[in-house]
Coordinates of C-alpha atoms in Angstrom, one line a residue:
Chain C
M1 CA 12.9 13.8 -31.3
W2 CA 13.1 16.4 -28.6
R3 CA 12.4 19.1 -31.2
W4 CA 9.3 17.2 -32.3
L5 CA 8.1 16.7 -28.8
H6 CA 8.8 20.1 -27.5
P7 CA 5.6 21.9 -28.7
Y8 CA 3.5 19.3 -26.7
A9 CA 4.9 20.7 -23.5
K10 CA 2.5 23.5 -24.2
G11 CA -1.1 23.1 -23.4
E12 CA -2.7 24.2 -26.6
A13 CA -0.7 22.0 -28.9
T14 CA -1.4 18.9 -26.8
Y15 CA -5.1 19.8 -26.6
R16 CA -5.3 20.0 -30.4
L17 CA -3.4 16.7 -30.8
L18 CA -5.6 14.9 -28.3
G19 CA -8.6 16.4 -30.1
H20 CA -7.5 14.7 -33.3
W21 CA -7.0 11.3 -31.5
L22 CA -10.1 11.3 -29.3
P23 CA -12.9 10.6 -31.9
W24 CA -10.9 7.7 -33.4
L25 CA -10.1 6.3 -30.0
A26 CA -13.7 6.7 -28.8
I27 CA -15.3 5.1 -31.9
S28 CA -12.9 2.2 -32.1
A29 CA -13.2 1.6 -28.3
A30 CA -17.0 1.5 -28.5
L31 CA -16.9 -0.8 -31.6
S32 CA -14.4 -3.3 -30.2
L33 CA -16.1 -3.3 -26.7
L34 CA -19.4 -3.9 -28.4
V35 CA -18.1 -6.7 -30.6
G36 CA -16.0 -8.3 -27.9
I37 CA -18.7 -8.3 -25.2
V38 CA -21.5 -9.5 -27.5
W39 CA -19.2 -12.2 -28.8
G40 CA -18.1 -13.2 -25.4
L41 CA -21.6 -13.1 -23.9
A42 CA -23.6 -14.8 -26.7
F43 CA -21.3 -16.6 -29.1
A44 CA -18.4 -18.0 -27.2
P45 CA -18.9 -21.6 -26.0
P46 CA -19.6 -22.2 -22.3
D47 CA -16.7 -23.4 -20.2
Y48 CA -16.7 -27.1 -19.5
Q49 CA -16.0 -26.5 -15.8
Q50 CA -17.5 -23.1 -14.9
G51 CA -20.4 -23.1 -17.4
D52 CA -21.6 -19.7 -18.4
S53 CA -20.3 -17.9 -15.3
Y54 CA -16.8 -17.7 -16.9
R55 CA -18.2 -15.0 -19.2
I56 CA -17.3 -12.5 -16.5
I57 CA -13.7 -13.0 -17.6
Y58 CA -14.4 -10.8 -20.7
I59 CA -14.6 -7.7 -18.5
H60 CA -12.7 -8.9 -15.4
V61 CA -9.4 -9.6 -16.9
P62 CA -9.2 -6.5 -19.2
A63 CA -10.1 -4.3 -16.3
A64 CA -7.5 -5.9 -14.0
I65 CA -4.8 -5.7 -16.6
F66 CA -5.4 -2.1 -17.5
S67 CA -5.8 -1.0 -13.9
M68 CA -2.2 -2.1 -13.4
G69 CA -1.2 -0.7 -16.8
A70 CA -2.7 2.7 -16.0
Y71 CA -0.8 2.8 -12.7
T72 CA 2.4 2.1 -14.5
G73 CA 1.6 4.8 -17.0
M74 CA 0.8 7.2 -14.3
A75 CA 4.1 6.5 -12.6
I76 CA 6.0 7.0 -15.8
T77 CA 4.1 10.3 -16.4
A78 CA 5.0 11.3 -12.8
L79 CA 8.7 10.6 -13.5
I80 CA 8.6 12.7 -16.6
A81 CA 6.7 15.5 -14.8
L82 CA 9.2 15.5 -11.9
V83 CA 12.4 15.2 -13.9
W84 CA 11.7 17.5 -16.9
Q85 CA 9.1 19.6 -15.1
I86 CA 6.7 19.3 -18.0
R87 CA 3.3 20.6 -17.0
T88 CA 1.3 18.5 -19.4
A89 CA 2.7 15.4 -17.7
E90 CA 1.7 16.8 -14.3
W91 CA -1.9 17.2 -15.6
A92 CA -1.8 13.7 -17.1
I93 CA -1.3 12.3 -13.6
A94 CA -4.6 13.9 -12.6
A95 CA -6.2 12.6 -15.8
I96 CA -5.0 9.0 -15.4
A97 CA -5.7 8.4 -11.7
P98 CA -9.5 8.4 -11.7
V99 CA -9.6 6.2 -14.8
G100 CA -7.3 3.7 -13.2
A101 CA -9.2 3.8 -9.9
V102 CA -12.5 3.0 -11.7
L103 CA -10.8 0.1 -13.6
T104 CA -9.5 -1.3 -10.3
A105 CA -12.9 -1.0 -8.7
V106 CA -14.5 -2.7 -11.7
S107 CA -12.0 -5.6 -11.5
L108 CA -12.6 -6.0 -7.8
F109 CA -16.4 -5.9 -8.2
T110 CA -16.4 -8.4 -11.1
G111 CA -14.0 -10.5 -9.2
A112 CA -16.3 -10.6 -6.2
V113 CA -19.3 -11.4 -8.3
W114 CA -17.4 -14.1 -10.1
G115 CA -16.1 -15.5 -6.8
K116 CA -19.6 -16.0 -5.3
P117 CA -20.7 -18.8 -7.7
M118 CA -17.2 -20.3 -8.1
W119 CA -15.7 -20.2 -4.6
G120 CA -18.9 -19.8 -2.7
T121 CA -17.9 -16.5 -1.2
W122 CA -18.0 -12.8 -2.3
W123 CA -14.6 -12.1 -0.9
E124 CA -11.6 -14.4 -0.5
W125 CA -8.3 -13.2 0.9
D126 CA -6.7 -14.5 -2.2
A127 CA -3.4 -12.9 -3.2
R128 CA -4.7 -11.4 -6.4
L129 CA -7.8 -9.9 -4.8
T130 CA -5.8 -8.5 -1.9
S131 CA -3.1 -6.9 -4.0
Q132 CA -5.8 -5.5 -6.3
L133 CA -7.5 -4.0 -3.2
I134 CA -4.2 -2.4 -2.2
L135 CA -3.8 -1.0 -5.7
L136 CA -7.2 0.6 -5.3
F137 CA -6.0 2.2 -2.0
L138 CA -2.9 3.5 -3.7
Y139 CA -5.0 5.1 -6.4
L140 CA -7.3 6.6 -3.9
G141 CA -4.3 8.0 -2.0
V142 CA -3.0 9.6 -5.2
L143 CA -6.4 11.1 -5.9
A144 CA -7.0 12.3 -2.3
L145 CA -3.6 14.0 -2.3
Y146 CA -4.2 15.7 -5.6
Y147 CA -7.5 17.1 -4.6
A148 CA -6.3 18.1 -1.1
F149 CA -4.2 20.9 -2.5
D150 CA -5.8 24.2 -3.6
D151 CA -2.9 24.9 -5.8
K152 CA -3.3 22.2 -8.4
R153 CA 0.3 22.5 -9.6
T154 CA 1.6 21.5 -6.1
G155 CA -1.1 18.9 -5.9
A156 CA 0.0 17.3 -9.1
K157 CA 3.6 17.2 -8.1
A158 CA 2.8 15.8 -4.7
A159 CA 0.6 13.1 -6.3
G160 CA 3.3 12.4 -8.7
I161 CA 5.8 11.7 -5.9
L162 CA 3.3 9.5 -4.2
A163 CA 2.7 7.6 -7.4
L164 CA 6.4 7.0 -7.8
V165 CA 6.8 5.9 -4.2
G166 CA 3.8 3.6 -4.8
V167 CA 5.3 2.1 -7.9
V168 CA 8.5 1.1 -6.1
N169 CA 6.2 -0.5 -3.5
V170 CA 3.9 -2.3 -6.0
P171 CA 6.3 -5.3 -6.6
I172 CA 7.1 -5.5 -2.9
I173 CA 3.4 -5.5 -2.0
H174 CA 2.6 -7.9 -4.7
Y175 CA 5.2 -10.5 -3.7
S176 CA 4.6 -10.0 0.0
V177 CA 0.9 -10.6 -0.5
Y178 CA 1.6 -13.8 -2.5
W179 CA 3.9 -15.0 0.0
W180 CA 1.5 -14.2 2.9
N181 CA -1.1 -16.1 1.0
T182 CA 0.9 -19.3 0.6
L183 CA 2.2 -19.0 4.2
H184 CA -1.3 -18.7 5.8
Q185 CA -2.5 -21.4 3.4
G186 CA -6.1 -20.4 3.9
A187 CA -7.7 -21.4 0.6
T188 CA -5.3 -21.2 -2.3
I189 CA -7.4 -20.8 -5.3
T190 CA -6.1 -22.5 -8.3
K191 CA -9.2 -22.2 -10.5
F192 CA -7.4 -19.5 -12.4
E193 CA -4.7 -21.9 -13.4
K194 CA -6.7 -24.0 -15.8
P195 CA -5.4 -25.2 -19.1
S196 CA -4.9 -22.5 -21.7
M197 CA -8.1 -21.2 -23.2
A198 CA -9.6 -22.5 -26.4
T199 CA -9.3 -20.2 -29.4
S200 CA -13.0 -19.7 -29.6
M201 CA -13.0 -18.2 -26.1
L202 CA -9.7 -16.4 -26.5
I203 CA -10.5 -14.3 -29.6
P204 CA -13.4 -12.4 -27.9
L205 CA -11.1 -11.9 -24.8
L206 CA -8.5 -10.4 -27.0
I207 CA -11.1 -8.1 -28.6
C208 CA -12.3 -7.1 -25.2
L209 CA -8.7 -6.4 -24.1
L210 CA -8.3 -4.2 -27.2
G211 CA -11.6 -2.5 -26.3
F212 CA -10.6 -1.8 -22.8
A213 CA -7.2 -0.5 -23.9
L214 CA -8.8 1.9 -26.4
F215 CA -11.4 2.9 -23.8
T216 CA -8.7 3.7 -21.2
A217 CA -6.7 5.6 -23.8
A218 CA -9.8 7.6 -24.9
M219 CA -10.8 8.4 -21.3
I220 CA -7.3 9.6 -20.5
C221 CA -7.2 11.8 -23.6
W222 CA -10.6 13.2 -22.8
R223 CA -9.8 13.9 -19.2
L224 CA -6.4 15.3 -20.0
R225 CA -8.1 17.7 -22.5
H226 CA -10.4 18.9 -19.7
E227 CA -7.4 19.2 -17.3
I228 CA -5.6 21.3 -19.8
L229 CA -8.6 23.6 -20.2
R230 CA -9.0 23.8 -16.4
Q231 CA -5.4 24.8 -15.8
E232 CA -5.3 27.4 -18.6
L233 CA -8.7 28.8 -18.1
H234 CA -7.5 32.4 -18.1
R235 CA -5.8 32.0 -21.5
P236 CA -7.5 33.5 -24.6
W237 CA -7.4 30.2 -26.6
V238 CA -9.2 28.3 -23.9
Q239 CA -11.9 31.0 -23.7
Q240 CA -12.3 30.8 -27.5
E241 CA -12.5 27.1 -27.3
L242 CA -15.1 27.0 -24.5
I243 CA -17.3 30.0 -25.3
G244 CA -16.8 30.1 -29.0
Q245 CA -15.5 32.9 -31.3
E246 CA -18.8 34.4 -32.2
K247 CA -19.9 35.0 -28.7
L248 CA -16.6 36.7 -27.8
N249 CA -17.1 39.6 -30.1
Chain A
M1 CA -24.3 -18.9 -31.0
A2 CA -23.9 -20.6 -27.7
F3 CA -27.6 -20.2 -26.7
S4 CA -30.6 -21.6 -28.5
S5 CA -33.2 -19.1 -27.2
F6 CA -33.2 -15.6 -25.7
Q7 CA -34.6 -17.0 -22.5
E8 CA -31.5 -19.3 -22.2
F9 CA -29.3 -16.3 -22.9
I10 CA -30.7 -14.4 -19.9
V11 CA -30.5 -17.4 -17.6
M12 CA -26.9 -18.1 -18.5
G13 CA -27.0 -21.7 -17.4
G14 CA -28.1 -20.7 -13.9
Y15 CA -25.4 -18.0 -13.5
G16 CA -27.5 -15.2 -15.0
F17 CA -27.7 -13.2 -11.8
F18 CA -23.9 -13.1 -11.4
V19 CA -23.0 -12.5 -15.0
W20 CA -25.5 -9.7 -15.4
L21 CA -24.6 -8.2 -12.1
A22 CA -20.9 -8.1 -13.1
F23 CA -21.6 -6.6 -16.5
G24 CA -24.1 -4.2 -15.1
G25 CA -21.7 -3.0 -12.4
T26 CA -19.0 -2.6 -15.0
F27 CA -21.1 -0.5 -17.3
L28 CA -22.4 1.5 -14.3
G29 CA -18.8 2.2 -13.3
L30 CA -17.5 3.1 -16.8
G31 CA -20.7 5.0 -17.5
L32 CA -20.3 7.1 -14.4
L33 CA -16.7 7.9 -15.5
V34 CA -18.0 9.0 -19.0
L35 CA -20.8 11.0 -17.4
R36 CA -18.5 12.8 -15.1
S37 CA -16.3 13.8 -18.1
V38 CA -19.4 15.1 -19.9
V39 CA -20.4 17.1 -16.9
A40 CA -16.8 18.4 -16.4
R41 CA -16.9 20.0 -19.8
R42 CA -20.1 21.9 -18.9
H43 CA -18.6 23.0 -15.6
L44 CA -15.5 24.3 -17.4
E45 CA -17.7 26.3 -19.8
K46 CA -19.5 27.8 -16.9
A47 CA -16.3 28.6 -15.0
C48 CA -14.8 30.1 -18.1
A49 CA -17.9 32.3 -18.7
D50 CA -17.8 33.4 -15.0
H51 CA -14.1 34.2 -15.3
M52 CA -14.7 36.3 -18.4
R53 CA -17.6 38.2 -16.8
R54 CA -15.4 39.0 -13.8
Q55 CA -12.6 40.2 -16.1
E56 CA -15.1 42.4 -18.0
R57 CA -16.5 43.9 -14.8
L58 CA -13.0 44.6 -13.6
A59 CA -12.1 46.3 -16.9
R60 CA -15.2 48.4 -16.8
R61 CA -14.5 49.5 -13.3
Q62 CA -11.0 50.4 -14.2
K63 CA -12.2 52.5 -17.1
Q64 CA -14.6 54.3 -14.8
E65 CA -11.9 55.0 -12.3
R66 CA -9.7 56.4 -14.9
S67 CA -12.3 58.6 -16.4
R68 CA -13.1 60.0 -13.0
Chain H
M1 CA 29.9 27.4 6.6
N2 CA 31.2 26.2 3.2
N3 CA 33.0 23.2 4.5
V4 CA 30.3 21.6 6.6
T5 CA 30.4 17.9 6.3
T6 CA 27.4 15.6 5.8
W7 CA 28.0 14.2 9.3
Q8 CA 28.0 17.6 10.9
V9 CA 24.6 18.4 9.2
I10 CA 23.1 15.1 10.4
S11 CA 24.4 15.4 14.0
T12 CA 23.4 19.1 14.2
I13 CA 19.8 18.5 13.1
I14 CA 19.5 15.5 15.4
A15 CA 20.9 17.4 18.3
R16 CA 18.6 20.3 17.6
D17 CA 15.5 18.2 17.2
W18 CA 16.3 16.2 20.3
R19 CA 16.5 19.4 22.3
V20 CA 13.2 20.7 20.9
A21 CA 11.5 17.4 21.6
M22 CA 12.8 17.2 25.2
R23 CA 11.1 20.5 25.9
R24 CA 7.8 18.9 24.9
R25 CA 8.1 15.4 26.3
S26 CA 4.3 14.8 26.1
D27 CA 4.5 14.6 22.4
I28 CA 6.8 11.5 22.8
L29 CA 4.8 10.0 25.6
N30 CA 1.3 10.3 24.2
P31 CA 1.8 7.8 21.3
L32 CA 3.2 5.4 23.8
L33 CA 0.3 5.8 26.1
F34 CA -1.9 5.3 23.1
V35 CA -0.2 2.0 22.4
L36 CA -0.6 0.8 25.9
M37 CA -4.3 1.7 26.0
V38 CA -5.2 0.1 22.7
V39 CA -3.3 -3.0 23.8
T40 CA -5.4 -3.0 27.0
L41 CA -8.6 -2.8 24.9
F42 CA -8.0 -6.0 23.1
P43 CA -8.3 -8.4 26.0
L44 CA -11.4 -6.6 27.0
A45 CA -12.8 -6.9 23.5
V46 CA -11.9 -10.5 22.5
G47 CA -11.6 -12.1 26.0
P48 CA -8.6 -12.6 28.2
G49 CA -8.0 -16.3 27.3
P50 CA -4.3 -16.9 26.5
D51 CA -5.2 -19.1 23.5
V52 CA -6.9 -16.2 21.6
L53 CA -4.7 -13.4 22.9
G54 CA -1.4 -15.2 22.3
R55 CA -2.4 -16.0 18.7
I56 CA -3.3 -12.4 17.8
A57 CA -0.7 -10.7 20.1
A58 CA 2.0 -10.1 17.5
G59 CA -0.4 -8.9 14.9
V60 CA -2.1 -6.5 17.4
I61 CA 1.2 -5.1 18.6
W62 CA 2.3 -4.4 15.0
V63 CA -1.0 -2.9 14.0
V64 CA -0.9 -0.6 17.1
A65 CA 2.7 0.3 16.2
L66 CA 1.6 1.4 12.7
L67 CA -1.3 3.5 14.1
S68 CA 0.8 5.1 16.8
S69 CA 3.5 6.0 14.2
L70 CA 0.8 7.9 12.3
L71 CA -0.2 9.8 15.4
G72 CA 2.9 11.8 15.8
S73 CA 3.8 11.9 12.1
E74 CA 2.2 15.3 11.4
R75 CA 4.6 16.9 13.8
L76 CA 7.6 15.6 11.8
F77 CA 7.9 18.7 9.6
R78 CA 5.0 20.8 10.7
D79 CA 6.7 23.1 13.2
D80 CA 9.7 23.5 11.0
Y81 CA 7.4 24.4 8.1
L82 CA 5.4 26.9 10.1
D83 CA 8.4 28.8 11.6
G84 CA 10.4 28.8 8.3
T85 CA 13.1 26.5 9.5
L86 CA 12.3 24.1 6.7
E87 CA 13.1 26.7 4.1
Q88 CA 16.5 27.3 5.7
L89 CA 17.1 23.5 5.7
V90 CA 16.3 23.5 1.9
L91 CA 19.0 26.2 1.4
L92 CA 21.7 24.2 3.1
P93 CA 24.7 23.5 0.8
T94 CA 24.5 19.7 1.5
P95 CA 22.0 17.7 -0.4
L96 CA 18.4 17.9 1.0
A97 CA 18.3 14.1 1.1
V98 CA 20.9 14.2 3.9
T99 CA 18.7 16.6 5.9
A100 CA 15.8 14.2 5.2
L101 CA 17.8 11.3 6.5
A102 CA 18.6 13.2 9.7
K103 CA 14.9 13.9 10.2
I104 CA 14.1 10.2 9.7
I105 CA 16.8 9.2 12.2
I106 CA 15.6 11.6 14.9
H107 CA 12.0 10.6 14.3
W108 CA 13.0 7.0 14.8
L109 CA 14.9 7.8 18.0
L110 CA 11.9 9.7 19.4
S111 CA 9.1 7.3 18.3
G112 CA 10.4 4.0 17.0
L113 CA 12.9 3.3 19.7
P114 CA 10.6 3.9 22.7
L115 CA 8.1 1.7 21.0
V116 CA 10.6 -1.1 20.8
I117 CA 11.4 -0.6 24.4
L118 CA 7.8 -0.7 25.3
T119 CA 7.1 -3.9 23.4
P120 CA 7.9 -6.4 26.2
V121 CA 5.2 -4.8 28.3
C122 CA 2.7 -5.1 25.5
A123 CA 3.8 -8.7 24.8
L124 CA 3.3 -9.5 28.5
L125 CA -0.2 -7.9 28.6
L126 CA -1.2 -9.8 25.5
K127 CA 0.2 -13.1 26.8
L128 CA 2.5 -13.6 23.8
P129 CA 4.3 -16.9 24.3
M130 CA 8.0 -16.4 25.3
D131 CA 9.2 -18.0 22.1
G132 CA 8.0 -15.0 20.1
W133 CA 9.4 -12.2 22.2
A134 CA 12.9 -12.0 20.8
T135 CA 11.6 -12.2 17.2
L136 CA 8.9 -9.6 17.9
M137 CA 11.5 -7.2 19.3
L138 CA 13.8 -7.9 16.3
T139 CA 11.1 -7.3 13.8
L140 CA 10.1 -4.1 15.5
L141 CA 13.8 -3.0 15.6
L142 CA 14.1 -3.6 11.9
G143 CA 10.6 -2.4 11.0
T144 CA 10.3 0.9 12.9
P145 CA 13.0 2.6 10.8
I146 CA 10.9 1.7 7.8
L147 CA 7.9 3.2 9.5
S148 CA 9.8 6.4 10.2
A149 CA 11.1 6.7 6.7
L150 CA 7.7 6.1 5.0
T151 CA 6.0 8.4 7.5
A152 CA 8.5 11.1 6.6
I153 CA 7.5 10.8 3.0
G154 CA 3.8 11.2 3.8
A155 CA 4.5 14.0 6.3
A156 CA 6.6 15.9 3.8
L157 CA 3.9 15.6 1.1
T158 CA 1.2 16.9 3.3
V159 CA 3.1 19.5 5.4
S160 CA 1.8 22.5 3.5
L161 CA -1.8 21.4 3.8
G162 CA -2.3 22.2 7.4
R163 CA -4.9 19.4 7.8
G164 CA -3.1 16.3 7.0
G165 CA -4.4 13.8 9.6
A166 CA -6.7 11.5 7.9
L167 CA -5.2 12.0 4.5
L168 CA -1.8 11.0 5.8
S169 CA -3.0 7.7 7.1
L170 CA -4.8 7.1 3.7
L171 CA -1.5 7.6 1.9
L172 CA 0.7 5.7 4.3
L173 CA -1.2 2.6 5.4
P174 CA -1.1 0.8 2.0
L175 CA 2.6 1.3 1.9
F176 CA 3.0 -0.4 5.4
I177 CA 1.4 -3.6 4.2
P178 CA 4.5 -5.6 3.2
L179 CA 6.1 -4.7 6.5
I180 CA 3.2 -6.1 8.6
I181 CA 3.1 -9.2 6.5
F182 CA 6.8 -10.0 6.9
A183 CA 6.9 -9.1 10.5
S184 CA 3.9 -11.1 11.6
A185 CA 5.0 -14.0 9.5
A186 CA 8.4 -14.0 11.3
V187 CA 6.8 -13.9 14.8
E188 CA 4.3 -16.6 13.8
G189 CA 7.2 -18.7 12.5
A190 CA 9.0 -18.3 15.7
L191 CA 6.0 -19.4 17.7
V192 CA 5.7 -22.7 15.8
G193 CA 9.5 -23.2 15.8
A194 CA 10.0 -22.6 12.1
P195 CA 13.1 -20.9 10.8
I196 CA 12.6 -17.2 10.7
L197 CA 15.9 -16.1 9.1
G198 CA 14.3 -15.6 5.7
Q199 CA 11.7 -13.2 7.0
V200 CA 14.1 -11.3 9.2
L201 CA 16.6 -10.9 6.3
L202 CA 13.8 -9.7 4.0
L203 CA 12.8 -7.1 6.7
A204 CA 16.5 -6.0 6.9
G205 CA 16.6 -5.8 3.2
L206 CA 13.4 -3.7 3.1
M207 CA 14.9 -1.4 5.8
V208 CA 18.1 -0.8 3.8
L209 CA 16.1 -0.2 0.6
T210 CA 13.7 2.2 2.3
L211 CA 16.4 4.1 4.1
T212 CA 18.3 4.5 0.8
L213 CA 15.3 5.6 -1.4
A214 CA 13.1 7.4 1.1
P215 CA 15.4 10.4 1.8
L216 CA 15.3 11.1 -2.0
A217 CA 11.5 11.0 -2.0
V218 CA 11.3 13.1 1.2
A219 CA 13.6 15.7 -0.4
A220 CA 11.5 15.9 -3.5
A221 CA 8.4 16.2 -1.4
I222 CA 9.9 19.0 0.7
R223 CA 10.8 20.9 -2.4
V224 CA 7.3 20.6 -3.7
S225 CA 5.8 21.7 -0.3
V226 CA 8.1 24.6 0.3
N227 CA 8.2 25.8 -3.2

């Protein structure tokens, strides 16, 4: 397996591989998002309790899940980058962080907009909301650290260490926030814990989940490709790729 | 189909504002991410062209120096 | 030089940093003055009534402690980085994590411990009911080593940047959150007479965990920064 993986430690091979994946990922992401969202918005039945406002779930839940998934992915990449010193993995940290941050922001925004009609307030210091907000801070910290360094290699390594420190903290933060929430007993929201969803609502949600997963993967591939080009800008293959063969001669 | 008319679809049983705000915000966020990636490619092309021009200039200068 | 022990390294670094710090005492005193002044601001801002002040006292003291720990944190590795000492420390035959642990210990001695000693004054100023004093002191005693350890990670990551200030707080404050939750919960519990052993043990556990893992992270961060 190592022999098979080895070429992808080099920028160009990874760039080509991602180039093969990207169109398929992008097309299937667009298709499944379109189908899932149209289905969820127009065809799924309204909720007996929340009416039509529950339709926000079709973007809120996928964004929340993959914001956490992206963070885990980023931490694993950081571990690979730090242990095996693989440069592609270092660049992947920079590629994943903005995507994850946007997903986290989206989940917070949709959560707030959903909260207003359901709980009567845009922001509730609910455990989920709070830990999601902290996740956004962690993402922003990783991004800020990465962009603070002029030498992007050092920046990526530093950001990777921070991502790893963060991932050790994530469960602690998560449970402390839950615990804090039950302790302060402000307004424990149990609206989420309704009986399991009806199949007619669940299917579009699953399609949306798939769509967000593919979208996340496609964005990461795309950004990683750009990151590879940026880091190897002085190499001939990058110049060929960006400017084109005919103009070179 | 959960709605009998387009009007009803927009109103969303009274929650229209929130539902469309949430979906609009999401697409704005994801769209900005996509847009930034499109722009990034253009920036890279420009940076690469600049880099190559600089290299060429350097090479020309070196040739001149040598011929002198 | 080949047979230096871990303890020798730790005690030498601590003794050296102590001597350096004693030559510039204002660096130790300024964060403490900052704490006192911010604590003074609160009664002026929210009113001097004991009902309001007493309720928020523990939280205020903890938040101020977090902020003051950020104040001096840039200094943790900055001078050593600028004069090349840090590179020499990286070259020591003992693991770099040991050096990092020594740095964390001396940072705690110089910033965390004075803060704990200052706490009764703050508690007095903020009219914290007597029931909470011992718990507040205990949580600070257990919590400030965590602050020092996490601060060391942030300081090591940003040491080569030269302009770490705001960035450092951005990186560190989210990591402090569990700490402030457990600590303020413990004090709140003590005030209403609830058992606090759970929270205190959790804090102690967090301290052990942080002091075990943080030196490794600090060592990795120093290696990245020093190159």
